[in-house]
Coordinates of C-alpha atoms and ligand atoms in Angstrom, one line a residue:
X1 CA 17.0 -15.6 -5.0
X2 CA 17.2 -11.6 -5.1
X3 CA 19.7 -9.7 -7.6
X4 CA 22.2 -8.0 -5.7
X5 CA 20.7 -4.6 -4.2
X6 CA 20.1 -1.4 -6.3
X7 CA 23.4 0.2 -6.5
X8 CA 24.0 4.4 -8.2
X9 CA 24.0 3.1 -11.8
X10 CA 20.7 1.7 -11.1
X11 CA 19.2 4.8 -9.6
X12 CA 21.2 6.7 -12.4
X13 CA 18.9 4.2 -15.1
X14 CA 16.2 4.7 -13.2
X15 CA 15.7 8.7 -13.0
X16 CA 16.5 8.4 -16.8
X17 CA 13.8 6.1 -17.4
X18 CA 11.2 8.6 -15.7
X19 CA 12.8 11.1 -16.8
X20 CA 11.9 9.9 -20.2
X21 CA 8.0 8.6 -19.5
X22 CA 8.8 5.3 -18.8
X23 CA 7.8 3.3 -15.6
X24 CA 10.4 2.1 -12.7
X25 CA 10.0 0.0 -9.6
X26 CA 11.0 1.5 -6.3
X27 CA 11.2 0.1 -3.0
X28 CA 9.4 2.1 -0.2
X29 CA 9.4 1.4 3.5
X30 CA 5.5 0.1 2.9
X31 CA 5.6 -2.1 0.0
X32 CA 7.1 -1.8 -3.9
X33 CA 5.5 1.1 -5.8
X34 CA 5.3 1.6 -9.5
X35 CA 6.4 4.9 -10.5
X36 CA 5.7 7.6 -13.3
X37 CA 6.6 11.0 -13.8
X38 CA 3.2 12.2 -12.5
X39 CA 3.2 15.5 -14.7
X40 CA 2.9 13.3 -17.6
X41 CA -0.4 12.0 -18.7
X42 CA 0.8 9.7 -21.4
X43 CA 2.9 8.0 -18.6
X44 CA 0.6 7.9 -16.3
X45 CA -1.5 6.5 -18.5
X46 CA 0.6 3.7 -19.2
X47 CA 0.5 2.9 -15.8
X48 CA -3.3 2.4 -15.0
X49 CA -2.9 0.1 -18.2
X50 CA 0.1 -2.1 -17.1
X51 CA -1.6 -1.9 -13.7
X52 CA -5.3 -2.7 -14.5
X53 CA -6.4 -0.4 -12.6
X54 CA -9.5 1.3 -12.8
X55 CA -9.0 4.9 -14.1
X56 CA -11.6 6.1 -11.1
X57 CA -9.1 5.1 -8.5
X58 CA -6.6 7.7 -8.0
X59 CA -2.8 7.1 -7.3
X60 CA -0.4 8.6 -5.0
X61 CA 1.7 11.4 -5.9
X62 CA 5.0 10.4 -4.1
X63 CA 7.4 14.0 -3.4
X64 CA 11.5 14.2 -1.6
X65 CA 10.2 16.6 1.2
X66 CA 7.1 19.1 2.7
X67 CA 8.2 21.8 0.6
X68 CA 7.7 20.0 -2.8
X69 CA 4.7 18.9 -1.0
X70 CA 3.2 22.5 -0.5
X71 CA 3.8 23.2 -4.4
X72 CA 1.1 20.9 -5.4
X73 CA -1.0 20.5 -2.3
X74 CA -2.8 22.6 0.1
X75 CA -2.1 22.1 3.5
X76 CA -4.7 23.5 6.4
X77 CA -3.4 23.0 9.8
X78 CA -4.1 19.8 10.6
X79 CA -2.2 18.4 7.6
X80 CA 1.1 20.4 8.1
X81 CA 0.9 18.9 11.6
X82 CA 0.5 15.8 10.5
X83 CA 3.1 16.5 8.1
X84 CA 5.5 17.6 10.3
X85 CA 5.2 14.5 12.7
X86 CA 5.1 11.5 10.3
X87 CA 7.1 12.7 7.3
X88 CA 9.4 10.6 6.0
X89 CA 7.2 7.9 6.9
X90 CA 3.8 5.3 6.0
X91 CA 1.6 8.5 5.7
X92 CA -0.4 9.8 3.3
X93 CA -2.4 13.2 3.2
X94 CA -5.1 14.1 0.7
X95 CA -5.3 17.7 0.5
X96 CA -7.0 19.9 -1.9
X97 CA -4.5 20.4 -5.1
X98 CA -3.1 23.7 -5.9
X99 CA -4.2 25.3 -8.8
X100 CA -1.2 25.6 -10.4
X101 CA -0.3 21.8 -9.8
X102 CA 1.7 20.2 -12.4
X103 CA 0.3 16.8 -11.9
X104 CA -1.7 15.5 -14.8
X105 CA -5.4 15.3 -14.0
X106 CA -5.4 11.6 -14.8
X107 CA -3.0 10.9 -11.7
X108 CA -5.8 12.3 -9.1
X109 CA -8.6 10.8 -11.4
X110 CA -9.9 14.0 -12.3
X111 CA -10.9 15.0 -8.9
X112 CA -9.8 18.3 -7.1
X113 CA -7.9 17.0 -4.0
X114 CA -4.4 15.2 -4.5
X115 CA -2.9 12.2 -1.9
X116 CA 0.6 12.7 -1.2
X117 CA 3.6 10.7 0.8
X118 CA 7.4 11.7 1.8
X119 CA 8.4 7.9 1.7
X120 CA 11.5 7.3 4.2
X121 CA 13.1 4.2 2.2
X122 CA 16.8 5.5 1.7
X123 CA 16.1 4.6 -2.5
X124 CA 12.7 6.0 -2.6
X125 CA 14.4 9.3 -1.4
X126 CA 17.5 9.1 -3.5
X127 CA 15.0 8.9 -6.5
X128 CA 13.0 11.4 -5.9
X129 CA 16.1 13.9 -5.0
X130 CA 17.3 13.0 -7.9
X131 CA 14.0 13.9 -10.2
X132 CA 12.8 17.0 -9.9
X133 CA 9.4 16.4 -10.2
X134 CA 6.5 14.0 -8.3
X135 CA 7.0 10.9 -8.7
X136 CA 2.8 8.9 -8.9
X137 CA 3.4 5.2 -8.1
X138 CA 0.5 2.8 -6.5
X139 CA 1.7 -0.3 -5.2
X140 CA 3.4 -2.7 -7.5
X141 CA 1.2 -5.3 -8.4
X142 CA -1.1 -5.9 -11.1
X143 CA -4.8 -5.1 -9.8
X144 CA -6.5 -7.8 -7.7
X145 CA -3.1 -9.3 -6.7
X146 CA -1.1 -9.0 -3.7
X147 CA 1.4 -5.8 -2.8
X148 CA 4.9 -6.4 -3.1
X149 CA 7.0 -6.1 -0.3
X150 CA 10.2 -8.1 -1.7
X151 CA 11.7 -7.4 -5.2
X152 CA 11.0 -10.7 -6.2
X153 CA 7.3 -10.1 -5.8
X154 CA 7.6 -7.5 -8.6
X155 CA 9.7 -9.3 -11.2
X156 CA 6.5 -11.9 -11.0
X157 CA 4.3 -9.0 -12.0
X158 CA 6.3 -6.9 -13.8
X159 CA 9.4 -9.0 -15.2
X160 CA 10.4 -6.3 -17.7
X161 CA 10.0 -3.0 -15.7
X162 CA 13.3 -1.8 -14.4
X163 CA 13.4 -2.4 -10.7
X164 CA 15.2 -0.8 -8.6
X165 CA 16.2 -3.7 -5.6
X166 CA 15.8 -2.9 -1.8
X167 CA 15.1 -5.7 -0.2
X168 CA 12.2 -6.6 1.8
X169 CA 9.8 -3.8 3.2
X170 CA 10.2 -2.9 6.7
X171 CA 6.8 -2.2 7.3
X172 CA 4.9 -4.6 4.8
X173 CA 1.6 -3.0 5.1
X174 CA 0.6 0.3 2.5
X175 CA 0.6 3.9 4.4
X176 CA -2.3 5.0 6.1
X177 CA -4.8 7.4 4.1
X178 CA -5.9 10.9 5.7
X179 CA -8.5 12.8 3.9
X180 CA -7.4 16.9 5.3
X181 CA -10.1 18.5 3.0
X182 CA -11.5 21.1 6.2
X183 CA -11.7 21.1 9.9
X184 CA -12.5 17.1 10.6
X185 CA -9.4 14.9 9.5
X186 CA -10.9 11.5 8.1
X187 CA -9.6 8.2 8.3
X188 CA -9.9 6.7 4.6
X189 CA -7.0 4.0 4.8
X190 CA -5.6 1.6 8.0
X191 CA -2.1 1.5 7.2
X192 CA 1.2 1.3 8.3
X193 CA 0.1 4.0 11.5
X194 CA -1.9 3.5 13.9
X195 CA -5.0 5.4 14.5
X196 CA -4.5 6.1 17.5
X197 CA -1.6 7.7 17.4
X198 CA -2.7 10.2 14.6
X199 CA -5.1 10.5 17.0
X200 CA -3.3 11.3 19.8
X201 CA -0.8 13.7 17.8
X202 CA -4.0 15.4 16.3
X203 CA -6.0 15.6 19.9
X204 CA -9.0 14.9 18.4
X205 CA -10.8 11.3 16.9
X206 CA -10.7 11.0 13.1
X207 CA -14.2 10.6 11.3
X208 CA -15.0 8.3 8.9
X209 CA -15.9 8.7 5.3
X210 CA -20.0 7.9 4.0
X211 CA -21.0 5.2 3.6
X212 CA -23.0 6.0 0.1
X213 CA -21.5 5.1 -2.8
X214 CA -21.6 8.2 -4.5
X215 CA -19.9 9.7 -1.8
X216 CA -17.0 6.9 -1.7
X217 CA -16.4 7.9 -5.3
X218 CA -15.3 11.3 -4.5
X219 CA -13.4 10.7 -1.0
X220 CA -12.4 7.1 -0.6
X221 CA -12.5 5.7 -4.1
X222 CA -10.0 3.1 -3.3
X223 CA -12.9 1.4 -1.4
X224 CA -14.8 0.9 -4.6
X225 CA -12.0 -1.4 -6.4
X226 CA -11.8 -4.9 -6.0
X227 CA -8.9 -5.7 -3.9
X228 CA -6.5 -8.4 -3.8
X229 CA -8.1 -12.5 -3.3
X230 CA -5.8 -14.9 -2.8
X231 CA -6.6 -18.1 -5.3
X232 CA -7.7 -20.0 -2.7
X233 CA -10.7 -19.3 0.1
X234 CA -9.6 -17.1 2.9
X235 CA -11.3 -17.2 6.0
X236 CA -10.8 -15.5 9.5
X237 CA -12.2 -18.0 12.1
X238 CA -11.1 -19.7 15.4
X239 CA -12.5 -23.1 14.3
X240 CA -10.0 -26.0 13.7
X241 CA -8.1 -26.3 10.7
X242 CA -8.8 -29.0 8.0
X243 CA -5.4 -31.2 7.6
X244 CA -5.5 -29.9 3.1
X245 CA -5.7 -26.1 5.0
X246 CA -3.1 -23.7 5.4
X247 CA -2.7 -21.6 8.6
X248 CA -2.0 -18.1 9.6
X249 CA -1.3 -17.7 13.4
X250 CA 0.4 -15.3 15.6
X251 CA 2.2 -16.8 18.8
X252 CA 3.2 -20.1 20.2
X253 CA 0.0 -21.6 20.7
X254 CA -0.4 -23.6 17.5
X255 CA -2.2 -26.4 17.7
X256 CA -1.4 -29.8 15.9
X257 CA -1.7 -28.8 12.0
X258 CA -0.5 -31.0 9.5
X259 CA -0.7 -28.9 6.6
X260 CA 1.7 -25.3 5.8
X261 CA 1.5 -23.1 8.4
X262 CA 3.1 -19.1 9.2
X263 CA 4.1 -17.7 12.2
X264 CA 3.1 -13.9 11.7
X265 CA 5.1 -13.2 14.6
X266 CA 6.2 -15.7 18.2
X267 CA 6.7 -12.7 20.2
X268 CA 2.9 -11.2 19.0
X269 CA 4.6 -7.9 17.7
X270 CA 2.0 -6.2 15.8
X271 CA 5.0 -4.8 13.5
X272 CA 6.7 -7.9 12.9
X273 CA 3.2 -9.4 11.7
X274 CA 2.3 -6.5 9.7
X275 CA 5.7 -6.9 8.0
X276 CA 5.4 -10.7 7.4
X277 CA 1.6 -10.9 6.1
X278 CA 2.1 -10.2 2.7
X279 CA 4.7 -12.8 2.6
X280 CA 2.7 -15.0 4.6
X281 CA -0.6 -14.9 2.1
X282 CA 2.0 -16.0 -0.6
X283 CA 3.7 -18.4 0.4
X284 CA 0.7 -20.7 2.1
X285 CA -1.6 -19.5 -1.3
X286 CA 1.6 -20.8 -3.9
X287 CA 1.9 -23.9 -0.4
X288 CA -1.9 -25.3 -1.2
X289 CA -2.0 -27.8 -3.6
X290 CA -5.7 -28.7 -3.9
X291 CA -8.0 -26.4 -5.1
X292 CA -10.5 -26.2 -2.4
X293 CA -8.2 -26.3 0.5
X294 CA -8.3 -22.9 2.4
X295 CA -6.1 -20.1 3.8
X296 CA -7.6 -20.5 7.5
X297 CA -6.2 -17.0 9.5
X298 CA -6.2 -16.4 13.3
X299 CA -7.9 -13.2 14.0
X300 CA -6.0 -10.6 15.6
X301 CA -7.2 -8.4 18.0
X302 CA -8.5 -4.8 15.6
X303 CA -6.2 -2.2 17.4
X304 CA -2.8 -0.9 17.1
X305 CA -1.6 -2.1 13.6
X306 CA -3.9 -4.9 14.1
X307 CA -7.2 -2.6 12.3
X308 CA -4.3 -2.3 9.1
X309 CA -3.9 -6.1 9.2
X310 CA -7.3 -6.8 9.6
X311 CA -8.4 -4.8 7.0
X312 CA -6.7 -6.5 4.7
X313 CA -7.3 -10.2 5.6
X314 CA -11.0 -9.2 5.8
X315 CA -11.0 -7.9 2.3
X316 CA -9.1 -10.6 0.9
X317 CA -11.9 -12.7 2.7
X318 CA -14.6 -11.1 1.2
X319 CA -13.3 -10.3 -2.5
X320 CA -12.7 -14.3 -2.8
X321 CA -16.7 -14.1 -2.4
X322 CA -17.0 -12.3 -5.0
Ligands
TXA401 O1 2.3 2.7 1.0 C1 1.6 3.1 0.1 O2 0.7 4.0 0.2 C2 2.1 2.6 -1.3 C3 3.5 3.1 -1.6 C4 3.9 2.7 -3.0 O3 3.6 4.4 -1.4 N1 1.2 3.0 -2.3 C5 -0.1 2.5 -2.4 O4 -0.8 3.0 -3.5 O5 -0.6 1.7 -1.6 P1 -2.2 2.4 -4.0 O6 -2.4 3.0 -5.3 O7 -2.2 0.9 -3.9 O8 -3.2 3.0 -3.0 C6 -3.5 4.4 -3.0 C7 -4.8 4.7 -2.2 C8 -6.0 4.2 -2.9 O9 -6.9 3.6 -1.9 C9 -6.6 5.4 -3.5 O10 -8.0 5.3 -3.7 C10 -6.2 6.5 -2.4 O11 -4.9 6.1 -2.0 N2 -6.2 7.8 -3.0 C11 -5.4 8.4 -3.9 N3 -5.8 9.6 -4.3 C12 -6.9 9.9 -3.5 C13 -7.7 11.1 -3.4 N4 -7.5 12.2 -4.1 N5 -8.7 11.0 -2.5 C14 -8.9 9.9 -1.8 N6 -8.2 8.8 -1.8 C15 -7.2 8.8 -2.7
MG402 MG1 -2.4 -1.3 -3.9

């Protein structure tokens, strides 16, 4: 069961604690982020650590509003627009940082462009009014595990990290990632928007980052970690489940299955799915009891949300092969 909800003496602890270099867990409308005062390197440094992340793979530099946005970002056209559309919201812009930026290096892994998000959770946004300065949080897991969308998925990670309660995660699925570096907006992360309505709002289609590794490095890094494997196989297929499997579906067509199975969503809401998969990979992963049963998932059709959730069950499924 959850603690009771975050309430002001919490926040209060909570800008205190960043205030001071320590780390806090926040809810966002996207998932639970871990957060450091992202002008301090020691901090931030601390939080690759309890993380396990790779220092290569920069974090996200979470700010109250536009304006603060503009103080350590640049914004061409395209990215005030997009700005101005989807803030508050699951968006996330990298833009070339300001010389002047007061964000450690270490927070943008030493390269010259920054990602930023306005969050829209009612907490996120009472935090970072109450801080005057960016707050750099990646989701709240330890690397290589699953993102939290409830509180109780970040007390299993991080059980003595103060944690600022907020329920579950509307959304459930991590922003969406737009490189605005010069004239052709690129599509780094499928997230909790759907291309095509960045798309539509931009009147143009979004490219796609190289494919070359070296390139990845410098403007989708985040492609180069090793992302979250369930502990048992995953696979995306329409074959029949084995009886020892778990199942993911989406709908009312299930077919005879013995073994633990999750409804993504009855009505096939693309939303309500994206919201529930997180929750869904947890619960049948903790359901299996024998080692070599799998995680057998219905594949959903790649547009809409459906490329976010995709994304993510496909590199679960391929990071287990690994
Ligand atoms: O919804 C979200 O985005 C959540 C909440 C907490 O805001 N955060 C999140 O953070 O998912 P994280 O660290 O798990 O993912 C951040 C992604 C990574 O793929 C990272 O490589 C990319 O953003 N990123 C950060 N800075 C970048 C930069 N300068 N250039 C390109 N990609 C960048
Ligand atoms: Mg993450």
């Amino acid at each position: 069961m959850s603690a009771s909800l975050a309430d002001a003496r919490d926040l209060d602890v909570a800008i205190q604690h960043l205030t001071q270099g320590e780390l806090v867990a926040f809810p966002t409308e996207t998932v639970y982020g871990l957060g450091a005062d992202a002008r301090n390197a020691r901090a931030v440094a601390e939080l690759y650590a309890r993380k396990g992340r790779p220092q290569f793979n920069p974090l996200i530099c979470h700010v109250a509003s536009l304006d603060q946005a503009r103080q350590i970002g640049l914004f061409n056209p395209s990215a005030a627009l997009l700005a101005n559309t989807f803030w508050p919201g699951p968006l996330t812009l990298v833009v070339p940082r300001r010389a002047e930026c007061s964000v450690a290096p270490l927070a943008c892994a030493g390269l010259p462009t920054i990602a930023i998000r306005v969050p829209n959770h009612p907490l996120a946004q009472a935090l970072l009014q109450g801080c005057d300065f960016p707050i750099a949080a990646p989701s709240a897991n330890r690397s290589g595990r699953l993102s939290p969308t409830s509180a109780d998925h970040v007390r299993e990670d991080f059980p003595d990290i103060h944690l600022l309660d907020g329920g579950r995660c509307t959304i459930g699925l991590e922003s969406s990632v737009i490189g605005c570096l010069d004239d052709a907006p690129m599509w780094l992360r499928a997230g909790g928007i759907a291309r095509a309505d960045i798309e539509r709002v931009l009147g143009r289609t979004l490219s796609l980052p190289p494919q070359e590794a070296e390139h990845q490095a410098k403007l989708a890094p985040g492609r180069l970690a090793r992302h979250y494997a369930p502990a048992h196989q995953l696979v995306i297929t329409d074959l029949p489940a084995a009886p020892s499997d778990a199942l993911i579906y989406m709908g009312q067509k299930l077919a005879q299955h013995e073994g633990p199975s999750f409804n993504l969503s009855a009505s096939e809401n693309l939303a309500e799915a994206a919201s529930n998969l997180y929750e869904a990979l947890h619960q049948m992963d903790r359901q299996l009891t024998q080692p070599h049963a799998r995680i057998i998932v219905r594949p959903i059709h790649d547009a809409g949300l459906g490329e976010a959730i995709m994304d993510r069950l496909q590199r679960a499924q391929v990071s287990h092969a690994q």
